[in-house]
GROMACS .gro file of C-alpha atoms in nm:
model
  488
    1MET     CA    1   7.181  16.138  17.844
    2GLY     CA    2   7.172  16.141  17.468
    3LYS     CA    3   7.479  15.994  17.300
    4VAL     CA    4   7.771  15.967  17.539
    5THR     CA    5   8.015  16.119  17.290
    6GLY     CA    6   7.758  16.331  17.106
    7PHE     CA    7   7.874  16.662  17.253
    8MET     CA    8   8.217  16.600  17.098
    9GLU     CA    9   8.083  16.484  16.762
   10TYR     CA   10   7.806  16.732  16.682
   11ALA     CA   11   7.790  17.109  16.669
   12ARG     CA   12   7.501  17.316  16.793
   13LEU     CA   13   7.245  17.381  16.520
   14GLU     CA   14   7.029  17.692  16.543
   15GLU     CA   15   6.673  17.719  16.418
   16GLY     CA   16   6.645  17.903  16.089
   17TYR     CA   17   6.469  18.227  15.992
   18ALA     CA   18   6.281  18.324  15.680
   19PRO     CA   19   6.461  18.602  15.486
   20VAL     CA   20   6.410  18.954  15.623
   21ALA     CA   21   6.253  19.091  15.305
   22GLU     CA   22   5.999  18.808  15.308
   23ARG     CA   23   5.901  18.818  15.674
   24LEU     CA   24   5.857  19.195  15.686
   25LYS     CA   25   5.561  19.161  15.449
   26ASN     CA   26   5.339  19.000  15.714
   27TYR     CA   27   5.293  18.919  16.081
   28LYS     CA   28   5.335  18.542  16.054
   29GLU     CA   29   5.589  18.341  16.251
   30PHE     CA   30   5.912  18.307  16.055
   31VAL     CA   31   6.123  18.070  16.268
   32ILE     CA   32   6.205  17.747  16.085
   33GLY     CA   33   6.204  17.471  16.344
   34LEU     CA   34   6.435  17.171  16.354
   35LYS     CA   35   6.349  16.866  16.145
   36ALA     CA   36   6.322  16.533  16.326
   37ASP     CA   37   6.672  16.421  16.231
   38GLU     CA   38   6.818  16.759  16.329
   39ALA     CA   39   6.645  16.747  16.667
   40LYS     CA   40   6.779  16.396  16.720
   41ILE     CA   41   7.135  16.518  16.666
   42GLN     CA   42   7.080  16.809  16.904
   43GLY     CA   43   6.941  16.568  17.162
   44ALA     CA   44   7.254  16.357  17.117
   45ARG     CA   45   7.465  16.653  17.232
   46CYS     CA   46   7.318  16.631  17.583
   47MET     CA   47   7.607  16.488  17.782
   48ASP     CA   48   7.585  16.264  18.087
   49CYS     CA   49   7.697  16.554  18.306
   50GLY     CA   50   7.596  16.400  18.638
   51THR     CA   51   7.440  16.717  18.777
   52PRO     CA   52   7.206  16.868  18.516
   53PHE     CA   53   7.222  17.237  18.605
   54CYS     CA   54   6.972  17.302  18.323
   55ASN     CA   55   6.693  17.163  18.544
   56ASN     CA   56   6.745  17.436  18.802
   57GLY     CA   57   6.819  17.699  18.540
   58CYS     CA   58   6.467  17.636  18.410
   59PRO     CA   59   6.206  17.802  18.637
   60VAL     CA   60   5.954  17.521  18.577
   61ASN     CA   61   6.229  17.262  18.634
   62ASN     CA   62   6.181  17.087  18.301
   63ILE     CA   63   6.334  16.739  18.306
   64ILE     CA   64   6.559  16.835  18.019
   65PRO     CA   65   6.811  16.547  18.000
   66ASP     CA   66   6.525  16.297  17.986
   67PHE     CA   67   6.338  16.455  17.696
   68ASN     CA   68   6.667  16.518  17.513
   69ASP     CA   69   6.746  16.149  17.543
   70LEU     CA   70   6.397  16.047  17.428
   71VAL     CA   71   6.423  16.267  17.119
   72TYR     CA   72   6.766  16.120  17.043
   73ARG     CA   73   6.612  15.772  17.063
   74GLY     CA   74   6.312  15.872  16.851
   75ASP     CA   75   6.057  15.827  17.133
   76TRP     CA   76   5.871  16.151  17.070
   77LYS     CA   77   5.549  16.044  17.239
   78ASN     CA   78   5.717  15.988  17.573
   79ALA     CA   79   5.919  16.305  17.521
   80ILE     CA   80   5.600  16.514  17.524
   81GLU     CA   81   5.478  16.330  17.834
   82VAL     CA   82   5.799  16.425  18.016
   83LEU     CA   83   5.777  16.783  17.891
   84HIS     CA   84   5.411  16.820  17.987
   85SER     CA   85   5.483  16.684  18.336
   86THR     CA   86   5.645  17.017  18.429
   87ASN     CA   87   5.521  17.265  18.167
   88ASN     CA   88   5.157  17.317  18.068
   89PHE     CA   89   5.239  17.524  17.760
   90PRO     CA   90   5.571  17.434  17.595
   91GLU     CA   91   5.451  17.590  17.268
   92PHE     CA   92   5.468  17.927  17.448
   93THR     CA   93   5.806  17.878  17.610
   94GLY     CA   94   5.948  17.707  17.300
   95ARG     CA   95   5.882  18.030  17.112
   96ILE     CA   96   5.925  18.324  17.349
   97CYS     CA   97   6.125  18.205  17.650
   98PRO     CA   98   6.486  18.337  17.652
   99ALA     CA   99   6.601  17.989  17.762
  100PRO     CA  100   6.782  18.035  18.095
  101CYS     CA  101   6.819  17.655  18.085
  102GLU     CA  102   7.071  17.692  17.803
  103ALA     CA  103   7.275  17.945  18.001
  104ALA     CA  104   7.295  17.679  18.276
  105CYS     CA  105   7.385  17.392  18.041
  106THR     CA  106   7.713  17.224  18.140
  107LEU     CA  107   7.834  17.245  17.780
  108ASN     CA  108   7.799  17.623  17.807
  109VAL     CA  109   8.093  17.639  18.048
  110ASN     CA  110   8.338  17.658  17.759
  111GLY     CA  111   8.137  17.586  17.445
  112ASP     CA  112   7.794  17.598  17.286
  113ALA     CA  113   7.500  17.488  17.497
  114VAL     CA  114   7.260  17.215  17.391
  115GLY     CA  115   6.979  17.371  17.185
  116ILE     CA  116   6.721  17.292  17.454
  117LYS     CA  117   6.466  17.551  17.344
  118SER     CA  118   6.472  17.429  16.983
  119ILE     CA  119   6.424  17.069  17.099
  120GLU     CA  120   6.130  17.173  17.320
  121HIS     CA  121   5.981  17.359  17.023
  122ALA     CA  122   6.019  17.051  16.804
  123ILE     CA  123   5.861  16.819  17.063
  124ILE     CA  124   5.543  17.020  17.116
  125ASP     CA  125   5.492  17.095  16.747
  126ARG     CA  126   5.528  16.724  16.672
  127ALA     CA  127   5.285  16.641  16.954
  128TRP     CA  128   5.015  16.872  16.815
  129ALA     CA  129   5.071  16.742  16.462
  130GLU     CA  130   5.038  16.381  16.577
  131GLY     CA  131   4.727  16.447  16.787
  132TRP     CA  132   4.895  16.353  17.115
  133VAL     CA  133   4.778  16.666  17.300
  134LYS     CA  134   4.435  16.576  17.433
  135PRO     CA  135   4.208  16.701  17.712
  136ARG     CA  136   4.272  16.546  18.053
  137PRO     CA  137   3.953  16.604  18.252
  138ALA     CA  138   3.946  16.514  18.619
  139LYS     CA  139   3.820  16.167  18.706
  140ALA     CA  140   3.608  16.309  18.989
  141LYS     CA  141   3.475  16.651  19.084
  142THR     CA  142   3.541  16.805  19.425
  143GLY     CA  143   3.242  17.039  19.427
  144LYS     CA  144   3.473  17.335  19.496
  145LYS     CA  145   3.465  17.649  19.284
  146VAL     CA  146   3.770  17.862  19.204
  147ALA     CA  147   3.786  18.202  19.032
  148VAL     CA  148   4.104  18.288  18.846
  149VAL     CA  149   4.136  18.658  18.763
  150GLY     CA  150   4.357  18.709  18.458
  151SER     CA  151   4.420  18.475  18.167
  152GLY     CA  152   4.789  18.522  18.099
  153PRO     CA  153   5.028  18.227  18.133
  154ALA     CA  154   5.006  18.226  18.514
  155GLY     CA  155   4.626  18.229  18.518
  156LEU     CA  156   4.596  17.970  18.242
  157ALA     CA  157   4.848  17.734  18.403
  158ALA     CA  158   4.673  17.761  18.740
  159ALA     CA  159   4.329  17.713  18.585
  160GLN     CA  160   4.435  17.401  18.399
  161GLN     CA  161   4.597  17.245  18.705
  162LEU     CA  162   4.300  17.322  18.928
  163ALA     CA  163   4.052  17.183  18.675
  164ARG     CA  164   4.256  16.863  18.651
  165ALA     CA  165   4.237  16.840  19.032
  166GLY     CA  166   3.859  16.831  18.999
  167HIS     CA  167   3.761  17.188  19.086
  168ASP     CA  168   3.513  17.399  18.889
  169VAL     CA  169   3.729  17.682  18.753
  170THR     CA  170   3.615  18.009  18.600
  171VAL     CA  171   3.870  18.244  18.443
  172PHE     CA  172   3.784  18.615  18.431
  173GLU     CA  173   3.947  18.826  18.158
  174LYS     CA  174   3.892  19.198  18.098
  175ASN     CA  175   3.978  19.178  17.727
  176ASP     CA  176   3.768  19.022  17.454
  177ALA     CA  177   3.974  18.702  17.438
  178PRO     CA  178   4.192  18.511  17.687
  179GLY     CA  179   4.570  18.511  17.676
  180GLY     CA  180   4.684  18.825  17.854
  181LEU     CA  181   5.002  18.969  17.708
  182LEU     CA  182   5.047  18.649  17.508
  183ARG     CA  183   4.751  18.766  17.299
  184TYR     CA  184   4.764  19.143  17.334
  185GLY     CA  185   5.131  19.223  17.370
  186ILE     CA  186   5.354  18.955  17.216
  187PRO     CA  187   5.359  19.021  16.839
  188ASP     CA  188   5.211  18.755  16.612
  189PHE     CA  189   5.544  18.720  16.431
  190LYS     CA  190   5.689  18.584  16.757
  191MET     CA  191   5.389  18.370  16.849
  192GLU     CA  192   5.073  18.330  16.644
  193LYS     CA  193   4.755  18.328  16.850
  194SER     CA  194   4.637  17.992  16.715
  195HIS     CA  195   4.867  17.837  16.976
  196ILE     CA  196   4.663  18.003  17.250
  197ASP     CA  197   4.331  17.915  17.090
  198ARG     CA  198   4.391  17.542  17.071
  199ARG     CA  199   4.503  17.535  17.435
  200LEU     CA  200   4.183  17.715  17.528
  201GLU     CA  201   3.982  17.448  17.349
  202GLN     CA  202   4.169  17.181  17.544
  203MET     CA  203   4.101  17.362  17.872
  204LYS     CA  204   3.732  17.408  17.795
  205ALA     CA  205   3.709  17.034  17.733
  206GLU     CA  206   3.869  16.984  18.075
  207GLY     CA  207   3.594  17.193  18.234
  208VAL     CA  208   3.746  17.542  18.254
  209SER     CA  209   3.499  17.825  18.190
  210PHE     CA  210   3.604  18.164  18.052
  211ARG     CA  211   3.428  18.496  18.109
  212THR     CA  212   3.579  18.757  17.880
  213ASN     CA  213   3.503  19.129  17.860
  214THR     CA  214   3.471  19.109  18.238
  215LEU     CA  215   3.662  19.340  18.468
  216VAL     CA  216   3.705  19.244  18.833
  217GLY     CA  217   3.716  19.553  19.051
  218HIS     CA  218   3.673  19.884  18.873
  219LEU     CA  219   3.814  20.063  18.568
  220PRO     CA  220   4.132  20.256  18.649
  221GLU     CA  221   4.083  20.631  18.613
  222GLY     CA  222   4.208  20.756  18.276
  223SER     CA  223   4.291  20.405  18.157
  224LYS     CA  224   4.391  20.363  17.794
  225VAL     CA  225   4.422  19.983  17.793
  226THR     CA  226   4.281  19.820  17.478
  227ASN     CA  227   3.950  19.631  17.482
  228TRP     CA  228   3.830  19.725  17.829
  229ALA     CA  229   3.553  19.514  17.964
  230LYS     CA  230   3.178  19.551  17.920
  231GLU     CA  231   3.093  19.384  18.251
  232ILE     CA  232   3.226  19.461  18.597
  233VAL     CA  233   3.228  19.205  18.878
  234SER     CA  234   3.299  19.315  19.234
  235PRO     CA  235   3.541  19.136  19.466
  236GLU     CA  236   3.249  19.081  19.704
  237GLN     CA  237   3.063  18.890  19.433
  238LEU     CA  238   3.362  18.666  19.366
  239LYS     CA  239   3.429  18.591  19.732
  240ALA     CA  240   3.064  18.508  19.786
  241GLU     CA  241   3.033  18.281  19.482
  242PHE     CA  242   3.368  18.102  19.489
  243ASP     CA  243   3.556  17.899  19.748
  244ALA     CA  244   3.889  18.052  19.647
  245VAL     CA  245   4.007  18.339  19.428
  246LEU     CA  246   4.345  18.354  19.253
  247LEU     CA  247   4.463  18.694  19.133
  248ALA     CA  248   4.687  18.655  18.829
  249GLY     CA  249   4.631  18.982  18.649
  250GLY     CA  250   4.992  19.056  18.560
  251ALA     CA  251   5.196  19.375  18.601
  252GLU     CA  252   5.058  19.619  18.345
  253GLN     CA  253   5.154  19.956  18.494
  254SER     CA  254   5.411  20.086  18.245
  255ARG     CA  255   5.710  20.290  18.358
  256ASP     CA  256   5.670  20.650  18.241
  257LEU     CA  257   5.930  20.910  18.136
  258PRO     CA  258   5.839  21.244  18.296
  259VAL     CA  259   6.056  21.485  18.099
  260PRO     CA  260   5.957  21.815  17.937
  261GLY     CA  261   5.729  21.764  17.637
  262ARG     CA  262   5.585  21.434  17.761
  263GLU     CA  263   5.233  21.566  17.693
  264LEU     CA  264   5.291  21.593  17.317
  265ASP     CA  265   5.090  21.375  17.079
  266GLY     CA  266   5.284  21.088  16.927
  267ILE     CA  267   5.437  20.963  17.253
  268HIS     CA  268   5.287  20.632  17.360
  269PHE     CA  269   5.353  20.342  17.590
  270ALA     CA  270   5.454  20.022  17.410
  271MET     CA  271   5.143  19.857  17.549
  272GLU     CA  272   4.925  20.110  17.374
  273PHE     CA  273   5.100  20.039  17.044
  274LEU     CA  274   5.153  19.662  17.036
  275PRO     CA  275   4.803  19.539  17.136
  276GLN     CA  276   4.642  19.743  16.862
  277GLN     CA  277   4.833  19.553  16.593
  278ASN     CA  278   4.743  19.222  16.756
  279LYS     CA  279   4.378  19.326  16.744
  280VAL     CA  280   4.399  19.417  16.374
  281ASN     CA  281   4.579  19.091  16.294
  282ALA     CA  282   4.288  18.905  16.456
  283GLY     CA  283   4.045  19.073  16.217
  284GLY     CA  284   3.934  19.353  16.445
  285LYS     CA  285   3.920  19.724  16.377
  286VAL     CA  286   4.101  19.986  16.582
  287LYS     CA  287   3.988  20.344  16.542
  288GLY     CA  288   4.285  20.578  16.518
  289GLN     CA  289   4.543  20.298  16.527
  290ILE     CA  290   4.893  20.413  16.621
  291MET     CA  291   5.098  20.360  16.306
  292ALA     CA  292   5.471  20.392  16.239
  293THR     CA  293   5.429  20.412  15.862
  294GLY     CA  294   5.665  20.670  15.709
  295LYS     CA  295   5.773  20.798  16.051
  296HIS     CA  296   6.100  20.838  16.236
  297VAL     CA  297   6.043  20.605  16.531
  298VAL     CA  298   6.237  20.617  16.857
  299VAL     CA  299   6.190  20.326  17.096
  300ILE     CA  300   6.302  20.406  17.450
  301GLY     CA  301   6.394  20.086  17.631
  302GLY     CA  302   6.635  19.814  17.525
  303GLY     CA  303   6.452  19.500  17.639
  304ASP     CA  304   6.223  19.250  17.470
  305THR     CA  305   5.924  19.484  17.463
  306GLY     CA  306   6.136  19.747  17.290
  307SER     CA  307   6.250  19.485  17.040
  308ASP     CA  308   5.886  19.397  16.972
  309CYS     CA  309   5.817  19.764  16.899
  310VAL     CA  310   6.109  19.765  16.655
  311GLY     CA  311   5.976  19.462  16.465
  312THR     CA  312   5.623  19.598  16.450
  313SER     CA  313   5.741  19.944  16.338
  314ASN     CA  314   5.941  19.790  16.055
  315ARG     CA  315   5.635  19.595  15.942
  316HIS     CA  316   5.439  19.919  15.941
  317GLY     CA  317   5.698  20.066  15.706
  318ALA     CA  318   5.874  20.312  15.939
  319LYS     CA  319   6.113  20.560  15.779
  320SER     CA  320   6.371  20.489  16.048
  321VAL     CA  321   6.382  20.306  16.380
  322THR     CA  322   6.618  20.393  16.664
  323GLN     CA  323   6.627  20.216  17.000
  324PHE     CA  324   6.762  20.379  17.316
  325GLU     CA  325   6.911  20.192  17.612
  326LEU     CA  326   7.010  20.380  17.927
  327LEU     CA  327   7.278  20.129  18.027
  328PRO     CA  328   7.614  20.084  17.852
  329MET     CA  329   7.645  19.833  17.570
  330PRO     CA  330   7.717  19.495  17.729
  331PRO     CA  331   8.001  19.272  17.605
  332GLU     CA  332   7.936  19.057  17.300
  333HIS     CA  333   8.055  18.747  17.488
  334GLU     CA  334   8.015  18.681  17.857
  335ASN     CA  335   8.292  18.559  18.087
  336LYS     CA  336   8.152  18.207  18.112
  337PRO     CA  337   8.372  18.073  18.395
  338LEU     CA  338   8.269  18.377  18.600
  339VAL     CA  339   7.890  18.375  18.544
  340TRP     CA  340   7.796  18.014  18.459
  341PRO     CA  341   7.540  17.865  18.538
  342TYR     CA  342   7.360  18.195  18.591
  343TRP     CA  343   7.195  18.419  18.332
  344PRO     CA  344   7.474  18.627  18.176
  345ILE     CA  345   7.470  18.994  18.083
  346LYS     CA  346   7.580  19.013  17.720
  347LEU     CA  347   7.480  19.188  17.400
  348ARG     CA  348   7.169  19.026  17.258
  349THR     CA  349   7.065  19.100  16.902
  350SER     CA  350   6.708  18.996  16.830
  351SER     CA  351   6.556  18.904  16.497
  352SER     CA  352   6.377  19.241  16.504
  353HIS     CA  353   6.709  19.424  16.537
  354GLU     CA  354   6.837  19.236  16.234
  355GLU     CA  355   6.538  19.360  16.034
  356GLY     CA  356   6.659  19.719  16.064
  357CYS     CA  357   6.734  19.930  16.371
  358GLU     CA  358   6.992  20.177  16.499
  359ARG     CA  359   7.081  20.101  16.861
  360GLU     CA  360   7.208  20.367  17.099
  361PHE     CA  361   7.351  20.266  17.438
  362ALA     CA  362   7.425  20.475  17.747
  363ILE     CA  363   7.182  20.742  17.635
  364ALA     CA  364   6.917  20.936  17.826
  365THR     CA  365   6.626  21.141  17.696
  366LYS     CA  366   6.629  21.501  17.816
  367GLU     CA  367   6.331  21.655  17.639
  368PHE     CA  368   6.064  21.593  17.377
  369ILE     CA  369   6.036  21.864  17.112
  370GLY     CA  370   5.721  21.932  16.915
  371GLU     CA  371   5.528  22.155  16.679
  372LYS     CA  372   5.154  22.226  16.697
  373GLY     CA  373   5.117  21.983  16.985
  374LYS     CA  374   5.287  21.689  16.812
  375VAL     CA  375   5.628  21.541  16.880
  376THR     CA  376   5.883  21.601  16.604
  377ALA     CA  377   6.213  21.530  16.778
  378LEU     CA  378   6.376  21.457  17.109
  379LYS     CA  379   6.689  21.580  17.280
  380ALA     CA  380   6.913  21.311  17.425
  381VAL     CA  381   7.250  21.300  17.597
  382HIS     CA  382   7.506  21.023  17.637
  383VAL     CA  383   7.585  20.914  17.991
  384GLU     CA  384   7.864  20.744  18.178
  385TRP     CA  385   7.825  20.496  18.461
  386ALA     CA  386   8.062  20.466  18.756
  387ASN     CA  387   7.997  20.300  19.092
  388GLY     CA  388   7.633  20.262  19.003
  389LYS     CA  389   7.591  20.634  18.938
  390MET     CA  390   7.504  20.798  18.607
  391THR     CA  391   7.657  21.124  18.489
  392GLU     CA  392   7.601  21.309  18.163
  393VAL     CA  393   7.884  21.334  17.912
  394PRO     CA  394   7.950  21.707  17.853
  395GLY     CA  395   7.889  21.817  17.497
  396SER     CA  396   7.716  21.493  17.395
  397GLU     CA  397   7.364  21.633  17.354
  398LYS     CA  398   7.201  21.550  17.024
  399ILE     CA  399   6.865  21.606  16.858
  400TYR     CA  400   6.698  21.297  16.708
  401PRO     CA  401   6.405  21.327  16.466
  402ALA     CA  402   6.103  21.149  16.616
  403ASP     CA  403   5.750  21.145  16.477
  404LEU     CA  404   5.658  20.851  16.701
  405VAL     CA  405   5.809  20.773  17.041
  406LEU     CA  406   5.737  20.439  17.208
  407LEU     CA  407   5.808  20.402  17.579
  408ALA     CA  408   5.919  20.044  17.647
  409MET     CA  409   6.098  20.079  17.979
  410GLY     CA  410   5.930  19.792  18.155
  411PHE     CA  411   5.647  19.765  18.404
  412VAL     CA  412   5.658  19.893  18.759
  413SER     CA  413   5.364  19.712  18.919
  414PRO     CA  414   5.019  19.563  18.867
  415VAL     CA  415   4.732  19.798  18.793
  416THR     CA  416   4.678  19.835  19.163
  417THR     CA  417   4.307  19.914  19.156
  418ILE     CA  418   4.227  19.542  19.163
  419LEU     CA  419   4.450  19.488  19.467
  420ASP     CA  420   4.295  19.786  19.638
  421ALA     CA  421   3.945  19.662  19.554
  422PHE     CA  422   4.018  19.330  19.728
  423GLY     CA  423   4.206  19.496  20.012
  424VAL     CA  424   4.521  19.298  19.932
  425GLU     CA  425   4.835  19.417  20.108
  426LYS     CA  426   5.115  19.524  19.872
  427ASP     CA  427   5.491  19.495  19.898
  428ALA     CA  428   5.736  19.783  19.858
  429ARG     CA  429   5.715  19.759  19.477
  430GLY     CA  430   5.336  19.766  19.466
  431ASN     CA  431   5.293  19.394  19.395
  432ALA     CA  432   5.052  19.168  19.580
  433LYS     CA  433   5.221  19.058  19.901
  434ALA     CA  434   5.213  18.678  19.916
  435GLY     CA  435   5.491  18.439  20.006
  436THR     CA  436   5.579  18.114  19.831
  437GLU     CA  437   5.633  17.895  20.136
  438ALA     CA  438   5.505  17.538  20.099
  439ALA     CA  439   5.255  17.589  20.381
  440GLY     CA  440   5.013  17.866  20.294
  441GLY     CA  441   5.205  17.971  19.987
  442TYR     CA  442   5.068  18.237  19.752
  443ARG     CA  443   4.806  18.343  20.006
  444THR     CA  444   4.741  18.713  20.054
  445ASN     CA  445   4.625  18.883  20.372
  446VAL     CA  446   4.263  18.848  20.251
  447ASP     CA  447   4.084  18.526  20.339
  448LYS     CA  448   4.072  18.274  20.050
  449VAL     CA  449   4.242  18.517  19.809
  450PHE     CA  450   4.570  18.409  19.647
  451ALA     CA  451   4.808  18.585  19.405
  452ALA     CA  452   5.056  18.456  19.149
  453GLY     CA  453   5.255  18.551  18.842
  454ASP     CA  454   5.368  18.903  18.764
  455MET     CA  455   5.097  19.040  18.994
  456ARG     CA  456   5.289  18.882  19.283
  457ARG     CA  457   5.653  18.880  19.175
  458GLY     CA  458   5.662  19.176  18.935
  459GLN     CA  459   5.750  19.184  18.567
  460SER     CA  460   5.912  18.858  18.467
  461LEU     CA  461   5.931  18.583  18.205
  462VAL     CA  462   5.656  18.364  18.063
  463VAL     CA  463   5.824  18.059  18.213
  464TRP     CA  464   5.820  18.216  18.561
  465ALA     CA  465   5.450  18.292  18.516
  466ILE     CA  466   5.379  17.928  18.432
  467ARG     CA  467   5.578  17.814  18.734
  468GLU     CA  468   5.390  18.049  18.964
  469GLY     CA  469   5.054  17.944  18.822
  470ARG     CA  470   5.132  17.576  18.878
  471GLN     CA  471   5.259  17.631  19.232
  472ALA     CA  472   4.969  17.857  19.322
  473ALA     CA  473   4.728  17.591  19.194
  474ARG     CA  474   4.879  17.343  19.436
  475ALA     CA  475   4.849  17.595  19.719
  476VAL     CA  476   4.483  17.659  19.638
  477ASP     CA  477   4.416  17.284  19.614
  478GLU     CA  478   4.576  17.229  19.956
  479TYR     CA  479   4.369  17.511  20.100
  480LEU     CA  480   4.046  17.363  19.964
  481MET     CA  481   4.114  16.993  20.025
  482GLY     CA  482   4.369  16.981  20.305
  483ALA     CA  483   4.623  16.809  20.080
  484SER     CA  484   4.716  16.809  19.713
  485GLU     CA  485   4.855  16.564  19.460
  486LEU     CA  486   4.939  16.843  19.215
  487PRO     CA  487   5.314  16.887  19.157
  488ARG     CA  488   5.490  17.174  19.331
   0.00000   0.00000   0.00000
């Protein structure tokens, strides 16, 4: 695919970034996408490798060599058709997916992978600009009604696929606007919410209905989640009104850190902190917003959510930002012959890290220290790992100033009250128990109730959520109609 000798002639070209000083002044996206001629050259690098491992490296199985070749040949309109055939929302994945497809690229064995993510980004942005993304309503209605609970990427992908199959689809969302963590979690500087809004308009034109501010089940006791619903709908109501129900509510139960001093003010989950800024950026008001302005901020957790806290804290004007990671610092470069085509463990420095952040690896928090009920510092210790076991390094304890501590250690399970309300059986990790087998896939133990996305598989990537939503839609369609023409 692409130009036969292109991988030998052209180097990988990365997307650009606006200068740090400029982008820290606002919450706008700052990635500078490839121009048409640059994307063409990157498409030319896609070699005729025979077995395109990138297809399987991509959870939605994007037909990557084909759209690379089409971009190289300047056929952008067909490129978006190929891309949309496997991915409902490439503007999401083209911005926030970590690109496991590139890790699996054949060129990545001993060189630089094709810039697949940047090409995908260029294709979908061109498609929107040219007006090629249009509603695709079903040619005929089936008369079946489906409720989708949760409007993150899994719920949205499923809803769109089911509507295109001719079903009447209603999406229930507890917050005031659809999008799930895409809207209230992912910072605007990584993905502006206009990308969600125009997809919602497309889906409404295809017949999807949205009921926001609506909680299915009941409010979790002591919940602090932003924008909780004004209306509550019972599982019994849904099962009576709809022919099938798909639970796609995500995995929002944050992992806690039960050490002495945890009760002090100024210690918050990342998902208390990040959604508030999203809300303000959208023009809303948040009483008592958690702010990092002028504070020593410690982010506990070294993943993407922690990185998002770093970027948001810097935009608030934090005095300092330090990020803790319990595991040792990974190598800067992976052993490619050993790990290819799988996702490698290596040091990843995000754009937020580059904006200003001290990173501490192999470090554990022992205690939060406070004055007058507010956190002022924390005590941490360095650790060593051997045979999968962690031991403290003697004499390595240190006090870190901390006026704001953000817990970003991942998510352990869905907010299980909704599963309990439906009577859905859970697996050992607290997720909805539902297999993915072709026959009866994504079905729970409750009649006509399905589950997909992070609510079924646990915390994962946006691209996995889209895959699960698409596959679950096919499973629901088969259940309702006996057969389905939707792609697996």
